[in-house]
Amino acid sequence: MSRRNSGAVTTATVILLLVVVVALAFDFTNGFHDTANAMATSIATGALTPRTAVALSAVLNLIGAFLSVEVALTVTNAVVKIQDASGAPRPELLTDGGSGLLLIVLAGLIGGIVWNLLTWLLGLPSSSSHALFGGLIGATVVGLGFGGVNWNGDGSKIDGVVGKVMLPAVMAPLVAGLVAAVGTWLVYRIARGISGPDTNPGFRWGQIGSASLVSLAHGTNDAQKTMGVITLALIASGHWSDTENVPFWVKAVCAVAIALGTYLGGWRIIRTLGKGLVEIAPPQGMSAEGSSAAVILVSSHMGLALSTTHVATGSILGSGVGKPGAEVRWRVAGRMMAAWLITIPAAGLVGALMWVIGDLLGGGTLGAVTITLLLVVATVAMWLRSRREPVNPDNVNDEWDPQSEPGSSGDRSDSPASPTLA
Amino acid sequence: MHTLALELQAIWRILLISLLLGAGLPALFALGIRALALTPEGSDSPASPGARVLGYTCFAVVVLVVLLGIALIVASGFGQKLEFSGGLPSFQPK
């Protein structure tokens, strides 16, 4: 570090601070974007009140995040080549005191956040990990060239953008949908002998239990990614050197950020997943979350982690296919799948644009501050836009109006509240 | 395409195990509920002792597997792997 020129170190430190703050903002959006994956079904069926559901999910995410004792620092290696196999930044990217690498990470994070916010505004569930990867890929392509992206690994194992991002995105909803459809069909077949399986309290408990498992798994999987990114930035700027461990404060702030985000709720997405795709009854909710928990845990255990969002959406669709006589709104599902297809290019475009702007402004403090301010402007604009048609715990379960897309109906005060909500 | 072949191989295994756990356990849970809820036609009497044993056994198996699932989450958080040797789970470093 002493060999680095002090001006460059100061620049890197300023950009580092921005990276940490923006990474935590990403972690926060990751939280509220994904609350729906675990809790949309329990909220839709009234097994839990909306506020209880998000509180439970937030606590389990917090616990899950703190359980991440061993954090992999190699999170970006799946898609870009800015780290070596140990998780340390590539030395050739550190010649300027680390600010070159930090600008790529910052621009990538901004791309991920902007896409997360836009899909939230539209009420569309989309994978936060894919948004982050997309942003990083875009920033890397303009920053280091196409060769800086890990498109397909070396072919010896599943790796790269194709192997770890694109193909799993196609497979995950199919696998989860099939599992949930079979599960739902079996549950209704078995429960046919009892009166009113949809009102049986046992299925509500099953639903809450399986949804809790999904929340816990989410906390361990997703908070880790931000922890890895922040630690990478700390190493790049010379503030940390241990590639085996993550500073405790990084774990703590990431855990709190994802839990706070989860508690905020992301009601627009909860509404789409809980009410938009299928009218969910407790036995379906239990089958859907059981399928999600199984697919998430089995896949990450076998080393091919599938996106929680893609799995959860596939499971809910499957629970509609598997229940005799249930209606599935395929048009809503089609919108989601379209969003998944453009997640990588869209987040990538924003990431690339941010890097270019930052680079044109000198690639230093001025550039980094400017693109962070652009993120703030975009965030405020989308938040203000969301206030025009708010979705909140009070109207999240209103009847789904096929004429209006997520959260865009006018006055909801005269529509009957869900009878299952106190 | 090599990656696609590797991917399909992995997905196929994930699908089989997930079907067993993700569809099997909800079905088992439903069986438990049915065993406890079934009463002889037209009577208010509670489920027969045999049905109750069956019902609670179903729930016990479900709870046991869920606990294994939690163990899996905790283990991966500590950089451990859950191995099954001779049917008993044990923690191994990854």
Coordinates of C-alpha atoms in Angstrom, one line a residue:
Chain A
M1 CA 0.0 0.0 0.0
S2 CA 2.8 2.4 0.8
R3 CA 3.9 2.2 -2.8
R4 CA 0.6 3.5 -4.0
N5 CA 0.4 7.2 -4.7
S6 CA -1.6 8.9 -2.0
G7 CA -3.9 10.8 -4.4
A8 CA -5.0 7.5 -5.9
V9 CA -5.6 6.0 -2.4
T10 CA -7.8 9.0 -1.4
T11 CA -9.8 8.6 -4.6
A12 CA -10.2 4.9 -4.0
T13 CA -11.3 5.5 -0.4
V14 CA -14.0 7.9 -1.6
I15 CA -15.3 5.4 -4.2
L16 CA -15.0 2.6 -1.6
L17 CA -17.4 4.5 0.7
L18 CA -19.9 5.0 -2.2
V19 CA -19.6 1.3 -3.1
V20 CA -20.3 0.3 0.5
V21 CA -23.4 2.5 0.7
V22 CA -24.7 1.5 -2.7
A23 CA -24.1 -2.2 -2.0
L24 CA -26.1 -1.9 1.2
A25 CA -28.9 -0.1 -0.8
F26 CA -28.8 -3.1 -3.2
D27 CA -29.0 -5.5 -0.3
F28 CA -32.1 -3.5 1.0
T29 CA -33.8 -3.7 -2.4
N30 CA -32.9 -7.4 -2.5
G31 CA -34.8 -7.8 0.8
F32 CA -38.1 -6.1 -0.3
H33 CA -37.9 -7.6 -3.8
D34 CA -37.9 -11.1 -2.4
T35 CA -40.3 -10.9 0.6
A36 CA -42.9 -12.1 -1.8
N37 CA -41.1 -15.3 -2.7
A38 CA -41.6 -16.7 0.8
M39 CA -44.6 -14.8 2.1
A40 CA -46.9 -14.0 -0.8
T41 CA -48.9 -17.2 -0.5
S42 CA -49.3 -17.0 3.3
I43 CA -50.5 -13.4 2.9
A44 CA -52.9 -14.3 0.1
T45 CA -54.5 -17.1 2.0
G46 CA -54.7 -15.2 5.2
A47 CA -52.6 -17.8 7.0
L48 CA -50.7 -14.7 8.3
T49 CA -51.7 -11.1 8.4
P50 CA -49.5 -9.0 6.0
R51 CA -47.6 -7.3 8.8
T52 CA -47.0 -10.5 10.7
A53 CA -45.8 -12.2 7.6
V54 CA -43.2 -9.6 6.7
A55 CA -42.0 -9.4 10.3
L56 CA -41.5 -13.1 10.5
S57 CA -39.7 -13.2 7.2
A58 CA -37.5 -10.3 8.2
V59 CA -36.5 -12.0 11.5
L60 CA -35.7 -15.3 9.6
N61 CA -33.7 -13.4 7.0
L62 CA -31.7 -11.7 9.8
I63 CA -31.0 -15.0 11.5
G64 CA -30.1 -16.6 8.1
A65 CA -27.7 -13.8 7.2
F66 CA -25.9 -14.1 10.6
L67 CA -25.6 -17.8 10.0
S68 CA -23.4 -17.1 7.0
V69 CA -20.2 -17.6 8.9
E70 CA -18.3 -18.8 5.9
V71 CA -18.9 -16.3 3.2
A72 CA -17.6 -17.0 -0.3
L73 CA -15.8 -14.0 -1.6
T74 CA -15.9 -15.3 -5.2
V75 CA -19.4 -14.2 -5.8
T76 CA -18.6 -12.2 -9.0
N77 CA -16.5 -15.1 -10.5
A78 CA -19.6 -16.7 -11.9
V79 CA -20.1 -13.9 -14.4
V80 CA -17.0 -11.6 -14.6
K81 CA -13.3 -11.9 -14.3
I82 CA -12.3 -9.3 -11.8
Q83 CA -11.3 -11.7 -9.0
D84 CA -8.9 -14.6 -8.9
A85 CA -9.9 -18.1 -7.6
S86 CA -9.2 -17.1 -4.0
G87 CA -11.5 -14.1 -4.2
A88 CA -8.7 -11.5 -4.3
P89 CA -9.1 -8.8 -6.9
R90 CA -7.0 -9.4 -10.0
P91 CA -3.7 -7.5 -9.5
E92 CA -3.7 -6.0 -13.0
L93 CA -6.9 -4.1 -12.0
L94 CA -5.3 -2.5 -8.9
T95 CA -2.6 -0.4 -10.6
D96 CA -4.6 2.8 -10.0
G97 CA -5.1 2.2 -6.2
G98 CA -8.1 0.1 -6.9
S99 CA -10.4 2.8 -8.2
G100 CA -10.8 1.2 -11.7
L101 CA -12.2 -2.0 -10.2
L102 CA -14.3 -0.1 -7.7
L103 CA -15.9 1.9 -10.5
I104 CA -16.9 -1.3 -12.3
V105 CA -18.4 -2.7 -9.1
L106 CA -20.2 0.6 -8.3
A107 CA -21.7 0.9 -11.8
G108 CA -22.7 -2.8 -11.7
L109 CA -24.5 -2.3 -8.4
I110 CA -26.3 0.7 -9.7
G111 CA -27.5 -1.3 -12.7
G112 CA -28.8 -4.0 -10.4
I113 CA -30.6 -1.5 -8.1
V114 CA -32.3 0.4 -11.0
W115 CA -33.6 -2.8 -12.5
N116 CA -34.8 -4.0 -9.1
L117 CA -36.7 -0.7 -8.5
L118 CA -38.2 -0.7 -12.0
T119 CA -39.5 -4.3 -11.7
W120 CA -40.8 -3.5 -8.2
L121 CA -42.6 -0.4 -9.6
L122 CA -44.2 -2.7 -12.2
G123 CA -45.0 -5.3 -9.5
L124 CA -42.9 -7.9 -11.3
P125 CA -40.9 -10.5 -9.3
S126 CA -37.4 -10.8 -10.9
S127 CA -34.2 -12.2 -9.6
S128 CA -32.1 -9.8 -7.5
S129 CA -29.0 -11.9 -8.1
H130 CA -29.6 -11.8 -11.9
A131 CA -30.0 -8.0 -11.7
L132 CA -26.6 -7.7 -9.8
F133 CA -25.0 -10.0 -12.3
G134 CA -26.5 -8.1 -15.2
G135 CA -25.2 -4.8 -13.9
L136 CA -21.7 -6.3 -13.3
I137 CA -21.6 -7.8 -16.8
G138 CA -22.6 -4.5 -18.4
A139 CA -20.0 -2.5 -16.5
T140 CA -17.3 -5.1 -17.2
V141 CA -18.0 -5.2 -20.9
V142 CA -17.4 -1.5 -21.3
G143 CA -14.7 -1.3 -18.7
L144 CA -12.6 -4.4 -19.6
G145 CA -14.1 -5.6 -22.9
F146 CA -16.0 -8.7 -23.8
G147 CA -13.1 -10.8 -22.7
G148 CA -13.6 -9.7 -19.1
V149 CA -16.9 -11.6 -18.9
N150 CA -17.0 -15.2 -17.9
W151 CA -19.4 -16.3 -20.6
N152 CA -19.2 -20.1 -20.2
G153 CA -16.3 -21.0 -17.9
D154 CA -13.7 -23.4 -19.4
G155 CA -16.3 -26.0 -20.3
S156 CA -15.2 -28.5 -17.7
K157 CA -18.0 -27.7 -15.3
I158 CA -21.1 -25.6 -15.1
D159 CA -19.9 -22.0 -15.0
G160 CA -20.3 -18.6 -16.5
V161 CA -23.2 -16.5 -17.7
V162 CA -24.7 -19.3 -19.8
G163 CA -24.2 -22.1 -17.2
K164 CA -24.9 -20.3 -14.0
V165 CA -27.4 -17.6 -15.0
M166 CA -29.1 -18.2 -18.4
L167 CA -29.8 -21.9 -18.3
P168 CA -30.8 -22.0 -14.7
A169 CA -33.3 -19.2 -15.3
V170 CA -35.1 -21.4 -17.8
M171 CA -34.9 -24.6 -15.8
A172 CA -35.8 -23.2 -12.3
P173 CA -39.5 -22.4 -13.0
L174 CA -40.0 -25.6 -14.9
V175 CA -38.6 -27.8 -12.1
A176 CA -40.3 -25.9 -9.3
G177 CA -43.6 -25.8 -11.3
L178 CA -43.6 -29.5 -11.9
V179 CA -42.8 -30.3 -8.2
A180 CA -45.5 -28.0 -7.0
A181 CA -48.0 -29.2 -9.5
V182 CA -47.4 -32.9 -8.5
G183 CA -47.5 -31.9 -4.8
T184 CA -50.7 -29.9 -5.1
W185 CA -52.4 -32.6 -7.0
L186 CA -51.4 -35.3 -4.5
V187 CA -52.5 -33.1 -1.5
Y188 CA -56.0 -32.4 -3.0
R189 CA -56.3 -36.1 -4.0
I190 CA -55.5 -37.2 -0.4
A191 CA -57.5 -34.5 1.2
R192 CA -60.6 -35.3 -0.9
G193 CA -62.0 -37.4 1.9
I194 CA -62.2 -34.6 4.4
S195 CA -64.6 -31.7 4.3
G196 CA -63.4 -28.4 3.2
P197 CA -59.6 -28.9 2.7
D198 CA -59.3 -25.2 1.9
T199 CA -60.4 -24.1 5.3
N200 CA -58.5 -26.8 7.3
P201 CA -56.2 -25.1 9.8
G202 CA -53.6 -27.8 9.5
F203 CA -52.7 -26.7 6.0
R204 CA -52.3 -23.1 7.2
W205 CA -49.6 -24.3 9.7
G206 CA -48.0 -26.4 7.0
Q207 CA -47.9 -23.3 4.8
I208 CA -46.4 -21.1 7.5
G209 CA -43.7 -23.7 8.3
S210 CA -42.7 -24.2 4.7
A211 CA -42.7 -20.4 4.0
S212 CA -40.4 -19.9 7.0
L213 CA -37.9 -22.4 5.6
V214 CA -37.8 -20.4 2.4
S215 CA -37.1 -17.2 4.3
L216 CA -34.3 -18.7 6.3
A217 CA -32.7 -20.1 3.2
H218 CA -33.0 -16.8 1.5
G219 CA -31.2 -15.0 4.4
T220 CA -28.2 -17.3 4.2
N221 CA -28.0 -17.3 0.4
D222 CA -28.7 -13.7 -0.6
A223 CA -27.1 -11.5 2.1
Q224 CA -23.8 -13.4 1.4
K225 CA -23.6 -11.9 -2.1
T226 CA -23.5 -8.3 -0.8
M227 CA -21.1 -9.3 1.9
G228 CA -18.8 -10.7 -0.8
V229 CA -19.1 -7.6 -2.9
I230 CA -18.3 -5.2 -0.1
T231 CA -15.3 -7.3 1.0
L232 CA -14.0 -7.4 -2.5
A233 CA -14.2 -3.6 -2.6
L234 CA -12.4 -3.4 0.8
I235 CA -9.6 -5.6 -0.5
A236 CA -9.3 -3.7 -3.8
S237 CA -8.8 -0.4 -1.9
G238 CA -6.3 -1.9 0.5
H239 CA -8.5 -1.8 3.6
W240 CA -8.7 -5.6 4.1
S241 CA -6.4 -8.4 3.0
D242 CA -7.9 -11.6 4.4
T243 CA -9.6 -13.6 1.6
E244 CA -10.7 -16.3 4.1
N245 CA -12.9 -14.0 6.2
V246 CA -15.3 -11.2 6.0
P247 CA -15.1 -8.3 8.5
F248 CA -17.8 -8.7 11.2
W249 CA -19.2 -5.2 10.6
V250 CA -19.8 -6.1 7.0
K251 CA -21.8 -9.2 8.0
A252 CA -23.8 -7.1 10.6
V253 CA -24.7 -4.3 8.3
C254 CA -25.6 -6.6 5.4
A255 CA -27.8 -8.7 7.6
V256 CA -29.6 -5.7 9.0
A257 CA -30.0 -4.2 5.5
I258 CA -31.6 -7.3 4.0
A259 CA -33.9 -7.7 7.1
L260 CA -35.0 -4.1 7.0
G261 CA -35.7 -4.4 3.3
T262 CA -37.7 -7.6 3.9
Y263 CA -39.7 -5.9 6.6
L264 CA -40.6 -3.0 4.2
G265 CA -42.5 -5.7 2.3
G266 CA -42.4 -4.9 -1.4
W267 CA -46.2 -5.0 -1.5
R268 CA -46.5 -4.5 -5.2
I269 CA -44.7 -7.8 -5.9
I270 CA -46.4 -9.6 -3.0
R271 CA -49.7 -8.7 -4.6
T272 CA -48.7 -10.0 -8.1
L273 CA -47.4 -13.3 -6.8
G274 CA -50.1 -13.8 -4.2
K275 CA -53.2 -12.7 -6.1
G276 CA -52.1 -12.2 -9.8
L277 CA -51.1 -15.6 -10.9
V278 CA -53.4 -18.0 -9.1
E279 CA -56.1 -17.7 -6.5
I280 CA -54.3 -19.5 -3.7
A281 CA -55.9 -21.7 -1.0
P282 CA -53.8 -22.9 2.0
P283 CA -53.2 -26.5 0.6
Q284 CA -51.8 -24.9 -2.5
G285 CA -49.8 -22.4 -0.6
M286 CA -48.3 -25.3 1.5
S287 CA -47.4 -27.3 -1.6
A288 CA -46.0 -24.2 -3.4
E289 CA -43.7 -23.3 -0.5
G290 CA -42.8 -26.9 0.2
S291 CA -41.7 -27.2 -3.4
S292 CA -39.8 -23.9 -3.2
A293 CA -38.0 -24.9 -0.1
A294 CA -37.1 -28.3 -1.5
V295 CA -35.8 -27.0 -4.8
I296 CA -33.8 -24.2 -3.3
L297 CA -32.1 -26.3 -0.7
V298 CA -31.5 -29.3 -3.0
S299 CA -30.1 -27.2 -5.8
S300 CA -27.8 -25.1 -3.6
H301 CA -26.7 -28.3 -1.9
M302 CA -25.8 -29.8 -5.3
G303 CA -23.8 -26.7 -6.3
L304 CA -26.2 -25.3 -8.9
A305 CA -28.0 -22.6 -6.9
L306 CA -31.3 -21.6 -8.6
S307 CA -32.8 -18.2 -8.1
T308 CA -35.3 -18.0 -5.3
T309 CA -37.5 -15.8 -7.3
H310 CA -37.7 -18.1 -10.3
V311 CA -38.3 -21.1 -8.1
A312 CA -41.0 -19.4 -6.0
T313 CA -42.9 -18.1 -9.1
G314 CA -42.7 -21.5 -10.8
S315 CA -44.0 -23.2 -7.6
I316 CA -47.0 -20.8 -7.4
L317 CA -47.8 -21.4 -11.0
G318 CA -47.5 -25.2 -10.5
S319 CA -49.9 -25.0 -7.5
G320 CA -52.5 -23.5 -9.9
V321 CA -51.9 -26.2 -12.5
G322 CA -52.1 -29.0 -9.9
K323 CA -55.3 -28.0 -8.3
P324 CA -58.3 -29.4 -10.1
G325 CA -60.4 -26.6 -11.6
A326 CA -58.0 -23.7 -10.7
E327 CA -57.4 -20.9 -13.1
V328 CA -53.9 -19.7 -13.9
R329 CA -53.5 -16.2 -15.4
W330 CA -50.9 -17.1 -18.0
R331 CA -50.8 -13.5 -19.2
V332 CA -49.4 -12.3 -15.9
A333 CA -46.9 -15.2 -15.9
G334 CA -45.9 -14.2 -19.5
R335 CA -45.1 -10.7 -18.3
M336 CA -42.9 -12.1 -15.6
M337 CA -41.0 -14.4 -17.9
A338 CA -40.4 -11.5 -20.3
A339 CA -39.0 -9.5 -17.4
W340 CA -36.6 -12.4 -16.6
L341 CA -35.4 -12.6 -20.1
I342 CA -34.4 -9.0 -20.2
T343 CA -33.1 -8.8 -16.7
I344 CA -29.5 -9.4 -17.7
P345 CA -29.4 -7.1 -20.8
A346 CA -31.5 -4.3 -19.1
A347 CA -29.4 -4.2 -15.8
G348 CA -26.3 -4.6 -18.0
L349 CA -27.3 -1.6 -20.1
V350 CA -27.7 0.6 -17.0
G351 CA -24.4 -0.8 -15.6
A352 CA -22.6 -0.1 -18.8
L353 CA -24.1 3.4 -19.1
M354 CA -23.1 4.3 -15.5
W355 CA -19.5 3.1 -16.1
V356 CA -19.2 5.1 -19.3
I357 CA -20.5 8.3 -17.6
G358 CA -18.2 7.7 -14.6
D359 CA -15.3 7.1 -17.0
L360 CA -16.0 10.2 -19.1
L361 CA -15.8 12.3 -15.9
G362 CA -12.3 11.0 -15.3
G363 CA -13.1 7.7 -13.6
G364 CA -12.3 9.2 -10.2
T365 CA -14.2 10.8 -7.4
L366 CA -16.2 13.1 -9.7
G367 CA -17.4 10.2 -11.9
A368 CA -18.3 8.0 -9.0
V369 CA -20.2 10.7 -7.1
T370 CA -22.1 11.7 -10.3
I371 CA -23.3 8.2 -11.1
T372 CA -24.3 7.7 -7.4
L373 CA -26.4 10.9 -7.6
L374 CA -28.0 9.6 -10.8
L375 CA -29.0 6.5 -8.9
V376 CA -30.6 8.8 -6.2
V377 CA -32.5 10.7 -8.8
A378 CA -33.8 7.5 -10.5
T379 CA -34.8 6.1 -7.1
V380 CA -36.7 9.2 -6.0
A381 CA -38.4 9.4 -9.4
M382 CA -39.6 5.8 -9.2
W383 CA -40.7 6.1 -5.6
L384 CA -42.7 9.2 -6.5
R385 CA -44.3 7.3 -9.4
S386 CA -45.2 4.5 -7.0
R387 CA -47.1 6.9 -4.8
R388 CA -49.7 7.4 -7.5
E389 CA -51.0 3.9 -7.1
P390 CA -49.8 2.7 -3.7
V391 CA -49.9 -0.9 -2.8
N392 CA -49.7 -1.5 1.0
P393 CA -50.7 -4.0 3.6
D394 CA -54.3 -2.7 3.5
N395 CA -55.0 -3.4 -0.2
V396 CA -52.5 -6.1 -1.0
N397 CA -55.1 -8.8 -1.0
D398 CA -57.8 -6.9 -2.9
E399 CA -59.5 -8.8 -5.8
W400 CA -57.3 -9.1 -8.8
D401 CA -58.7 -7.0 -11.7
P402 CA -57.5 -8.5 -14.9
Q403 CA -58.2 -5.2 -16.7
S404 CA -55.7 -3.4 -14.6
E405 CA -52.1 -4.5 -14.3
P406 CA -50.3 -4.7 -10.9
G407 CA -51.4 -2.0 -8.6
S408 CA -53.0 0.2 -11.1
S409 CA -56.7 0.2 -10.2
G410 CA -58.2 3.4 -9.0
D411 CA -60.2 3.6 -5.7
R412 CA -60.0 0.5 -3.7
S413 CA -61.8 1.7 -0.7
D414 CA -65.2 0.2 -1.8
S415 CA -63.8 -3.2 -2.7
P416 CA -64.5 -5.8 0.0
A417 CA -61.5 -6.6 2.2
S418 CA -60.4 -10.1 2.4
P419 CA -62.6 -11.9 5.0
T420 CA -59.6 -13.8 6.3
L421 CA -57.9 -10.6 7.4
A422 CA -58.7 -9.1 10.8
Chain B
M1 CA -23.1 -28.4 -26.2
H2 CA -21.2 -29.5 -23.2
T3 CA -22.6 -27.0 -20.7
L4 CA -26.1 -27.9 -21.6
A5 CA -25.4 -31.6 -21.1
L6 CA -23.9 -31.0 -17.7
E7 CA -26.7 -28.7 -16.8
L8 CA -29.4 -31.2 -17.8
Q9 CA -27.7 -33.9 -15.8
A10 CA -27.7 -31.7 -12.7
I11 CA -31.2 -30.5 -13.2
W12 CA -32.5 -34.0 -13.6
R13 CA -31.1 -35.0 -10.2
I14 CA -32.4 -31.8 -8.6
L15 CA -35.8 -32.6 -10.1
L16 CA -35.9 -36.2 -8.8
I17 CA -34.8 -35.3 -5.2
S18 CA -37.1 -32.2 -5.1
L19 CA -40.0 -34.3 -6.3
L20 CA -39.4 -36.7 -3.5
L21 CA -39.1 -34.0 -0.8
G22 CA -41.1 -31.1 -2.2
A23 CA -44.1 -33.0 -3.4
G24 CA -43.7 -36.0 -1.1
L25 CA -43.7 -34.2 2.2
P26 CA -46.8 -32.0 1.5
A27 CA -48.5 -35.2 0.4
L28 CA -47.5 -36.9 3.7
F29 CA -48.6 -33.9 5.6
A30 CA -52.0 -34.1 3.9
L31 CA -52.2 -37.8 4.7
G32 CA -51.6 -36.9 8.4
I33 CA -54.4 -34.3 8.3
R34 CA -56.8 -36.7 6.6
A35 CA -56.0 -39.5 9.1
L36 CA -56.8 -37.1 12.0
A37 CA -59.9 -35.6 10.3
L38 CA -61.6 -38.8 9.1
T39 CA -64.5 -39.9 11.3
P40 CA -66.8 -42.7 10.7
E41 CA -69.7 -41.7 8.5
G42 CA -72.4 -39.7 10.3
S43 CA -70.8 -39.8 13.7
D44 CA -69.0 -37.1 15.8
S45 CA -66.6 -39.5 17.4
P46 CA -62.8 -38.6 17.0
A47 CA -60.6 -40.5 14.7
S48 CA -59.8 -44.1 15.6
P49 CA -56.6 -44.9 17.6
G50 CA -55.0 -46.4 14.5
A51 CA -55.8 -43.4 12.4
R52 CA -54.4 -41.1 15.0
V53 CA -51.1 -43.1 15.2
L54 CA -50.9 -42.9 11.4
G55 CA -51.6 -39.1 11.5
Y56 CA -49.0 -38.3 14.1
T57 CA -46.4 -40.5 12.4
C58 CA -46.9 -38.6 9.2
F59 CA -46.4 -35.3 11.0
A60 CA -43.3 -36.6 12.9
V61 CA -41.7 -37.6 9.6
V62 CA -42.4 -34.2 8.1
V63 CA -41.0 -32.4 11.1
L64 CA -37.9 -34.6 11.1
V65 CA -37.1 -33.9 7.4
V66 CA -37.7 -30.1 8.0
L67 CA -35.2 -30.2 10.9
L68 CA -32.7 -31.8 8.5
G69 CA -33.5 -29.0 6.1
I70 CA -32.7 -26.4 8.8
A71 CA -29.5 -28.4 9.6
L72 CA -28.6 -28.1 5.9
I73 CA -29.0 -24.3 6.0
V74 CA -27.0 -23.9 9.2
A75 CA -24.3 -26.3 7.9
S76 CA -23.8 -24.4 4.7
G77 CA -23.6 -21.1 6.7
F78 CA -20.7 -22.6 8.6
G79 CA -19.0 -23.9 5.5
Q80 CA -20.0 -27.4 6.3
K81 CA -21.7 -30.1 4.3
L82 CA -24.3 -32.4 5.5
E83 CA -23.3 -36.0 4.7
F84 CA -25.4 -39.1 5.1
S85 CA -23.3 -42.1 6.0
G86 CA -25.2 -45.2 7.0
G87 CA -28.4 -43.2 7.1
L88 CA -27.3 -40.9 9.9
P89 CA -26.5 -37.2 9.0
S90 CA -23.2 -35.8 10.0
F91 CA -21.4 -32.5 9.4
Q92 CA -18.3 -32.5 7.2
P93 CA -16.1 -29.5 6.2
K94 CA -16.8 -28.5 2.5

